[in-house]
Amino acid sequence: MVVLLSNWSDVQSVPERYIFPSDVRPGNLDFPTYTDIPVIDLGNPDKNETIQQILKACQDSGIFQVINHGVSEDLMDETMNVLEEFFNLPGEYKERFYSQDITKPCRIFSSTLAYETEEFHYWRDNFTHRCHPLEDNIHSWPENPTKYRSVVSKYSVETRMLLLRILNMISQGLGIEPGYFEGELSKTHLFSVNHHIPCPDPSLTLGMPVHADPNLITLLHQGHVPGLQLLKDGRWTEVAPLRNAFIILPGLTLKVVSNDRFNTAIHRVVTNSKQTRTTIGVFLGPSQEISIEPAGALVDSGEAPVYRGFTYPELFNVFKVNHCDALRCFKTDSN
Ligand code: OGA
Ligand code: NI
């Protein structure tokens, strides 16, 4: 059965299956703003200072924003516009991509990959496709809107370069060899768009489950409609959209490579009653085969590895049932 919220029109009330139990739903919508997410200026000529700021953010909050990152405002806006146009296309066109099979290079689904079996549905559609190498994947992308492939390919290439630049600063800061993250650890490159139509009662629903990102690193363009929330001292707080900034989330894979120096922010998404919300995530993650493990440069010096080696499919299997603490079962005995 194909369900896409973006095909619904004139929704007057929240269907029962989207109403979360009272201990999970947002309830009172008066959330404080999370004010201390570091905003890091990548245009700062003092590169060492930037590296230290990135390291500190990865260690402390497990989330930061970047400005003056080199991706133009026009490209960010154009990409957002082309995606909004895509979600407004007739249902039959989008349904051609409908699939919950993660081996499909380009797919759209609603709520989560477990739509058929889950007890409650999340208020979102998600459109995800692979991006790298571009020439192997672009043919699976939509041909409509007609600008889709040219705009999204430019965006994918530029955001990938930006993420690799950030990863390179991280490897310098950690004292691991340059280029460590290029290759197998960042081989999977996904472009993942969340789309939430206005919800008649956001106090009852969620746009995404509470989770930590399992991949290596995420770059998120939140657009202009709030919804992303972080757990801070046991309270949900809102990440206010910052124009032209990208949100960067070090993922669980990076936490392992850092031998537990880094944090991965736990987050969720709430819905909005007035505006449609579209966000663009760019995920870099490991190949299926490589062993995810603490970097040699960190543990060869005598530091005990906090995690044993494991593959991404092993991690993803645990993540599917434990969205926040999937790493627990990969800890070494002493940890
Ligand atoms: C994600 C995510 C947040 C958002 O896709 O992993 O957390 O605001 N997205 O869409
Ligand atoms: Ni996430």
CSV table of C-alpha atoms and ligand atoms in Angstrom, one decimal:
chain,number,residue,atom,x,y,z
A,1,MET,CA,0.0,0.0,0.0
A,2,VAL,CA,1.4,3.4,-1.0
A,3,VAL,CA,1.0,6.1,1.5
A,4,LEU,CA,2.6,9.6,1.0
A,5,LEU,CA,1.5,12.5,3.2
A,6,SER,CA,2.5,14.9,0.5
A,7,ASN,CA,-0.4,13.4,-1.6
A,8,TRP,CA,-2.9,14.3,1.1
A,9,SER,CA,-4.9,17.6,0.9
A,10,ASP,CA,-7.0,19.5,3.3
A,11,VAL,CA,-6.1,17.4,6.4
A,12,GLN,CA,-8.5,18.5,9.1
A,13,SER,CA,-7.6,16.2,12.0
A,14,VAL,CA,-4.7,13.8,12.9
A,15,PRO,CA,-5.5,10.2,12.0
A,16,GLU,CA,-5.4,7.9,15.0
A,17,ARG,CA,-2.3,6.0,13.9
A,18,TYR,CA,-0.3,9.2,14.0
A,19,ILE,CA,-1.2,10.1,17.6
A,20,PHE,CA,1.7,9.1,19.8
A,21,PRO,CA,1.1,7.9,23.4
A,22,SER,CA,1.2,10.7,25.9
A,23,ASP,CA,4.7,9.9,27.2
A,24,VAL,CA,6.2,10.1,23.7
A,25,ARG,CA,4.2,12.9,22.1
A,26,PRO,CA,5.6,16.5,22.3
A,27,GLY,CA,2.5,17.7,24.4
A,28,ASN,CA,3.1,21.3,25.5
A,29,LEU,CA,4.7,23.0,22.5
A,30,ASP,CA,6.4,25.8,24.4
A,31,PHE,CA,10.0,24.6,23.9
A,32,PRO,CA,13.0,26.6,24.8
A,33,THR,CA,15.5,27.4,22.1
A,34,TYR,CA,18.8,25.6,22.3
A,35,THR,CA,21.1,28.7,22.5
A,36,ASP,CA,24.5,27.2,22.8
A,37,ILE,CA,25.0,25.3,19.6
A,38,PRO,CA,28.5,26.4,18.4
A,39,VAL,CA,28.4,28.4,15.2
A,40,ILE,CA,31.7,27.9,13.5
A,41,ASP,CA,33.0,30.4,10.9
A,42,LEU,CA,34.8,28.3,8.2
A,43,GLY,CA,36.0,31.6,6.7
A,44,ASN,CA,38.2,32.2,9.7
A,45,PRO,CA,41.8,32.6,8.4
A,46,ASP,CA,43.1,31.0,11.6
A,47,LYS,CA,42.7,27.4,10.6
A,48,ASN,CA,44.1,26.1,13.9
A,49,GLU,CA,41.4,28.0,15.8
A,50,THR,CA,38.7,26.5,13.5
A,51,ILE,CA,40.1,23.0,14.1
A,52,GLN,CA,40.0,23.5,17.9
A,53,GLN,CA,36.4,24.8,17.7
A,54,ILE,CA,35.3,21.8,15.6
A,55,LEU,CA,36.9,19.3,18.0
A,56,LYS,CA,35.4,21.0,21.0
A,57,ALA,CA,32.0,21.0,19.5
A,58,CYS,CA,32.3,17.3,18.6
A,59,GLN,CA,33.4,16.5,22.1
A,60,ASP,CA,30.9,18.6,24.0
A,61,SER,CA,27.6,19.0,22.2
A,62,GLY,CA,27.9,16.5,19.4
A,63,ILE,CA,26.4,19.1,17.0
A,64,PHE,CA,27.5,22.4,15.5
A,65,GLN,CA,26.6,24.8,12.7
A,66,VAL,CA,28.9,26.2,10.1
A,67,ILE,CA,28.7,29.5,8.3
A,68,ASN,CA,30.9,31.0,5.5
A,69,HIS,CA,31.1,27.4,4.3
A,70,GLY,CA,31.5,28.2,0.6
A,71,VAL,CA,28.2,26.7,-0.7
A,72,SER,CA,26.4,29.6,-2.2
A,73,GLU,CA,23.1,30.9,-0.9
A,74,ASP,CA,21.7,30.6,-4.4
A,75,LEU,CA,22.6,26.9,-4.6
A,76,MET,CA,21.1,26.3,-1.2
A,77,ASP,CA,17.8,28.1,-2.1
A,78,GLU,CA,17.6,26.6,-5.6
A,79,THR,CA,18.1,23.0,-4.2
A,80,MET,CA,15.4,23.7,-1.6
A,81,ASN,CA,13.0,25.0,-4.3
A,82,VAL,CA,13.6,22.1,-6.6
A,83,LEU,CA,12.7,19.7,-3.7
A,84,GLU,CA,9.6,21.6,-2.8
A,85,GLU,CA,8.6,21.4,-6.4
A,86,PHE,CA,9.3,17.6,-6.5
A,87,PHE,CA,7.0,17.0,-3.5
A,88,ASN,CA,4.3,19.1,-5.2
A,89,LEU,CA,4.3,16.9,-8.3
A,90,PRO,CA,1.3,14.6,-8.9
A,91,GLY,CA,1.2,11.5,-6.6
A,92,GLU,CA,1.6,9.1,-9.5
A,93,TYR,CA,5.0,10.5,-10.4
A,94,LYS,CA,6.4,10.3,-6.8
A,95,GLU,CA,4.9,6.8,-6.4
A,96,ARG,CA,7.2,5.5,-9.1
A,97,PHE,CA,10.0,5.8,-6.5
A,98,TYR,CA,8.0,4.3,-3.6
A,99,SER,CA,10.0,1.6,-1.8
A,100,GLN,CA,11.2,0.6,1.6
A,101,ASP,CA,14.0,-1.4,0.2
A,102,ILE,CA,17.3,0.3,1.2
A,103,THR,CA,19.2,-1.4,-1.6
A,104,LYS,CA,17.2,0.8,-4.1
A,105,PRO,CA,19.4,3.7,-5.2
A,106,CYS,CA,16.5,6.2,-5.2
A,107,ARG,CA,13.4,5.8,-3.0
A,108,ILE,CA,10.5,7.6,-1.4
A,109,PHE,CA,8.5,6.3,1.6
A,110,SER,CA,6.5,7.7,4.5
A,111,SER,CA,7.2,7.6,8.3
A,112,THR,CA,9.9,4.9,8.6
A,113,LEU,CA,11.1,1.8,6.7
A,114,ALA,CA,8.9,-0.2,9.0
A,115,TYR,CA,5.6,1.5,8.0
A,116,GLU,CA,3.7,-1.8,7.7
A,117,THR,CA,4.6,-3.1,11.1
A,118,GLU,CA,5.0,0.0,13.3
A,119,GLU,CA,2.4,0.8,15.8
A,120,PHE,CA,2.5,4.6,15.2
A,121,HIS,CA,3.4,6.5,12.1
A,122,TYR,CA,5.6,9.6,12.0
A,123,TRP,CA,4.4,12.6,10.2
A,124,ARG,CA,6.9,12.7,7.3
A,125,ASP,CA,7.7,11.6,3.8
A,126,ASN,CA,11.3,10.8,3.1
A,127,PHE,CA,13.0,10.9,-0.3
A,128,THR,CA,16.5,9.4,-0.3
A,129,HIS,CA,19.0,8.7,-3.1
A,130,ARG,CA,22.6,7.8,-3.5
A,131,CYS,CA,25.0,10.4,-4.9
A,132,HIS,CA,28.5,8.9,-5.2
A,133,PRO,CA,29.9,8.3,-7.7
A,134,LEU,CA,27.6,10.7,-9.5
A,135,GLU,CA,27.8,9.0,-12.9
A,136,ASP,CA,26.7,5.6,-11.4
A,137,ASN,CA,23.7,7.1,-9.6
A,138,ILE,CA,22.3,10.2,-11.3
A,139,HIS,CA,20.2,8.0,-13.7
A,140,SER,CA,18.2,6.8,-10.8
A,141,TRP,CA,17.2,10.3,-9.8
A,142,PRO,CA,13.9,12.0,-10.9
A,143,GLU,CA,13.8,13.7,-14.3
A,144,ASN,CA,11.1,16.0,-13.0
A,145,PRO,CA,11.4,18.9,-12.1
A,146,THR,CA,13.6,19.2,-15.2
A,147,LYS,CA,16.3,21.0,-13.2
A,148,TYR,CA,16.4,18.3,-10.6
A,149,ARG,CA,19.5,16.5,-11.8
A,150,SER,CA,21.6,19.5,-12.6
A,151,VAL,CA,20.8,21.4,-9.4
A,152,VAL,CA,21.1,18.4,-7.0
A,153,SER,CA,24.3,17.1,-8.6
A,154,LYS,CA,26.0,20.5,-8.0
A,155,TYR,CA,24.7,20.5,-4.4
A,156,SER,CA,25.8,17.0,-3.8
A,157,VAL,CA,29.3,17.6,-5.1
A,158,GLU,CA,29.7,20.8,-3.1
A,159,THR,CA,28.4,19.5,0.1
A,160,ARG,CA,30.5,16.3,-0.2
A,161,MET,CA,33.6,18.5,-0.6
A,162,LEU,CA,32.6,20.6,2.4
A,163,LEU,CA,32.1,17.5,4.6
A,164,LEU,CA,35.4,16.0,3.5
A,165,ARG,CA,37.0,19.4,4.4
A,166,ILE,CA,35.5,19.2,7.8
A,167,LEU,CA,36.5,15.6,8.2
A,168,ASN,CA,40.1,16.6,7.3
A,169,MET,CA,40.1,19.2,10.0
A,170,ILE,CA,38.8,16.6,12.4
A,171,SER,CA,41.6,14.1,11.5
A,172,GLN,CA,44.2,16.9,11.9
A,173,GLY,CA,42.7,17.8,15.3
A,174,LEU,CA,42.7,14.2,16.5
A,175,GLY,CA,46.2,13.6,15.2
A,176,ILE,CA,45.2,10.9,12.7
A,177,GLU,CA,46.6,10.7,9.2
A,178,PRO,CA,45.3,13.1,6.5
A,179,GLY,CA,42.8,11.4,4.2
A,180,TYR,CA,41.8,8.9,6.9
A,181,PHE,CA,38.1,9.5,6.2
A,182,GLU,CA,38.3,9.5,2.4
A,183,GLY,CA,37.7,6.2,0.8
A,184,GLU,CA,35.8,3.4,2.5
A,185,LEU,CA,34.7,5.3,5.6
A,186,SER,CA,32.8,7.9,3.5
A,187,LYS,CA,32.0,5.8,0.5
A,188,THR,CA,28.2,5.8,1.0
A,189,HIS,CA,26.9,9.3,0.2
A,190,LEU,CA,23.1,9.7,0.6
A,191,PHE,CA,20.9,12.7,-0.1
A,192,SER,CA,17.9,12.5,2.2
A,193,VAL,CA,15.0,14.9,2.2
A,194,ASN,CA,12.4,15.0,4.9
A,195,HIS,CA,9.1,16.6,4.0
A,196,HIS,CA,6.3,17.3,6.6
A,197,ILE,CA,3.0,18.7,5.4
A,198,PRO,CA,1.3,21.0,8.0
A,199,CYS,CA,-0.1,18.9,10.8
A,200,PRO,CA,-3.4,19.9,12.4
A,201,ASP,CA,-2.1,19.2,15.9
A,202,PRO,CA,1.7,19.1,16.4
A,203,SER,CA,1.3,18.4,20.1
A,204,LEU,CA,0.2,14.8,19.3
A,205,THR,CA,2.6,13.9,16.5
A,206,LEU,CA,6.3,13.5,15.7
A,207,GLY,CA,8.1,14.2,12.4
A,208,MET,CA,11.0,11.8,13.2
A,209,PRO,CA,11.8,9.4,16.0
A,210,VAL,CA,14.2,10.2,18.8
A,211,HIS,CA,17.6,9.1,17.4
A,212,ALA,CA,21.3,9.6,17.0
A,213,ASP,CA,22.6,9.5,13.4
A,214,PRO,CA,24.4,6.1,12.8
A,215,ASN,CA,26.5,7.2,9.8
A,216,LEU,CA,29.9,8.9,9.8
A,217,ILE,CA,28.8,12.6,9.6
A,218,THR,CA,25.6,14.5,8.6
A,219,LEU,CA,25.1,17.9,7.0
A,220,LEU,CA,21.6,19.2,7.5
A,221,HIS,CA,20.0,22.2,5.8
A,222,GLN,CA,17.0,22.8,8.0
A,223,GLY,CA,15.4,25.4,5.7
A,224,HIS,CA,13.3,28.1,7.4
A,225,VAL,CA,10.8,26.1,9.4
A,226,PRO,CA,11.8,25.0,12.9
A,227,GLY,CA,11.2,21.4,14.0
A,228,LEU,CA,14.6,19.9,14.9
A,229,GLN,CA,15.0,19.4,18.6
A,230,LEU,CA,17.8,18.3,20.9
A,231,LEU,CA,17.7,16.7,24.2
A,232,LYS,CA,19.6,19.0,26.6
A,233,ASP,CA,19.7,18.2,30.3
A,234,GLY,CA,16.7,16.0,30.0
A,235,ARG,CA,14.6,18.6,28.2
A,236,TRP,CA,13.7,19.0,24.6
A,237,THR,CA,15.0,22.2,23.1
A,238,GLU,CA,14.5,23.7,19.7
A,239,VAL,CA,17.2,24.3,17.1
A,240,ALA,CA,16.3,27.7,15.6
A,241,PRO,CA,16.9,27.8,11.8
A,242,LEU,CA,20.0,30.0,11.0
A,243,ARG,CA,19.8,31.3,7.5
A,244,ASN,CA,22.5,30.0,5.2
A,245,ALA,CA,24.1,27.8,7.9
A,246,PHE,CA,24.5,24.1,7.8
A,247,ILE,CA,24.0,21.9,10.9
A,248,ILE,CA,26.7,19.3,11.3
A,249,LEU,CA,26.1,16.1,13.3
A,250,PRO,CA,29.0,13.8,14.0
A,251,GLY,CA,27.5,10.3,13.7
A,252,LEU,CA,27.9,7.1,15.7
A,253,THR,CA,30.5,5.8,13.2
A,254,LEU,CA,32.7,8.9,13.9
A,255,LYS,CA,32.2,8.4,17.7
A,256,VAL,CA,33.7,5.0,17.3
A,257,VAL,CA,36.6,6.2,15.2
A,258,SER,CA,37.3,8.9,17.8
A,259,ASN,CA,37.5,6.1,20.4
A,260,ASP,CA,34.6,7.7,22.3
A,261,ARG,CA,36.1,11.3,22.4
A,262,PHE,CA,33.1,12.5,20.4
A,263,ASN,CA,29.5,12.9,21.2
A,264,THR,CA,26.5,12.4,18.8
A,265,ALA,CA,23.6,14.6,19.6
A,266,ILE,CA,20.3,12.8,20.3
A,267,HIS,CA,17.6,14.6,18.3
A,268,ARG,CA,14.0,14.3,17.0
A,269,VAL,CA,11.7,16.3,14.8
A,270,VAL,CA,8.3,17.9,15.7
A,271,THR,CA,5.7,19.0,13.2
A,272,ASN,CA,4.3,22.4,12.4
A,273,SER,CA,0.6,23.4,12.0
A,274,LYS,CA,1.0,26.2,9.5
A,275,GLN,CA,4.0,25.6,7.3
A,276,THR,CA,5.2,22.8,5.1
A,277,ARG,CA,8.7,21.8,6.3
A,278,THR,CA,11.4,20.5,4.0
A,279,THR,CA,14.9,19.6,5.2
A,280,ILE,CA,17.9,18.3,3.3
A,281,GLY,CA,20.3,15.8,4.9
A,282,VAL,CA,23.6,14.8,3.3
A,283,PHE,CA,24.9,11.6,5.0
A,284,LEU,CA,28.4,10.3,4.5
A,285,GLY,CA,28.9,6.8,5.8
A,286,PRO,CA,31.1,3.7,5.5
A,287,SER,CA,31.0,1.0,2.8
A,288,GLN,CA,29.2,-2.2,3.8
A,289,GLU,CA,32.5,-4.2,4.2
A,290,ILE,CA,34.9,-2.0,6.1
A,291,SER,CA,35.5,-2.6,9.8
A,292,ILE,CA,34.3,0.4,11.9
A,293,GLU,CA,36.8,0.7,14.7
A,294,PRO,CA,38.8,3.2,16.8
A,295,ALA,CA,41.5,4.9,14.6
A,296,GLY,CA,44.9,3.1,14.9
A,297,ALA,CA,46.6,6.4,15.7
A,298,LEU,CA,44.5,6.8,18.8
A,299,VAL,CA,44.8,3.3,20.2
A,300,ASP,CA,48.3,2.3,19.1
A,301,SER,CA,49.6,4.7,21.6
A,302,GLY,CA,48.5,2.4,24.4
A,303,GLU,CA,45.0,3.8,24.8
A,304,ALA,CA,42.5,0.9,25.2
A,305,PRO,CA,40.0,0.6,22.4
A,306,VAL,CA,36.5,1.4,23.7
A,307,TYR,CA,34.8,-0.5,20.8
A,308,ARG,CA,35.6,-3.7,18.9
A,309,GLY,CA,35.4,-3.7,15.1
A,310,PHE,CA,32.1,-4.2,13.4
A,311,THR,CA,30.5,-3.5,10.0
A,312,TYR,CA,27.8,-0.9,9.1
A,313,PRO,CA,25.2,-3.6,8.4
A,314,GLU,CA,25.8,-4.9,11.9
A,315,LEU,CA,25.4,-1.4,13.4
A,316,PHE,CA,22.3,-0.7,11.3
A,317,ASN,CA,20.6,-3.9,12.5
A,318,VAL,CA,21.0,-2.8,16.1
A,319,PHE,CA,20.1,0.8,15.2
A,320,LYS,CA,16.7,-0.3,13.8
A,321,VAL,CA,15.6,-1.4,17.2
A,322,ASN,CA,17.7,1.0,19.4
A,323,HIS,CA,17.8,4.5,17.8
A,324,CYS,CA,19.9,6.1,20.5
A,325,ASP,CA,22.2,3.7,22.1
A,326,ALA,CA,23.1,1.3,19.3
A,327,LEU,CA,26.8,1.3,20.1
A,328,ARG,CA,26.4,-0.3,23.5
A,329,CYS,CA,26.7,-3.8,22.2
A,330,PHE,CA,30.0,-3.1,20.3
A,331,LYS,CA,31.9,-2.0,23.5
A,332,THR,CA,34.9,-4.0,24.5
A,333,ASP,CA,34.8,-6.0,27.7
A,334,SER,CA,36.6,-3.5,29.7
A,335,ASN,CA,34.1,-0.7,28.8
B,1,OGA,C1,17.8,13.0,10.0
B,1,OGA,C2,17.4,14.1,10.8
B,1,OGA,C3,16.4,16.3,11.0
B,1,OGA,C4,15.5,17.2,10.3
B,1,OGA,O1,17.4,12.9,8.8
B,1,OGA,O2,18.5,12.1,10.5
B,1,OGA,O3,17.6,14.1,12.0
B,1,OGA,O4,15.3,18.3,10.7
B,1,OGA,N1,16.7,15.1,10.2
B,1,OGA,O5,14.9,16.8,9.2
B,2,NI,NI,19.2,12.6,12.4
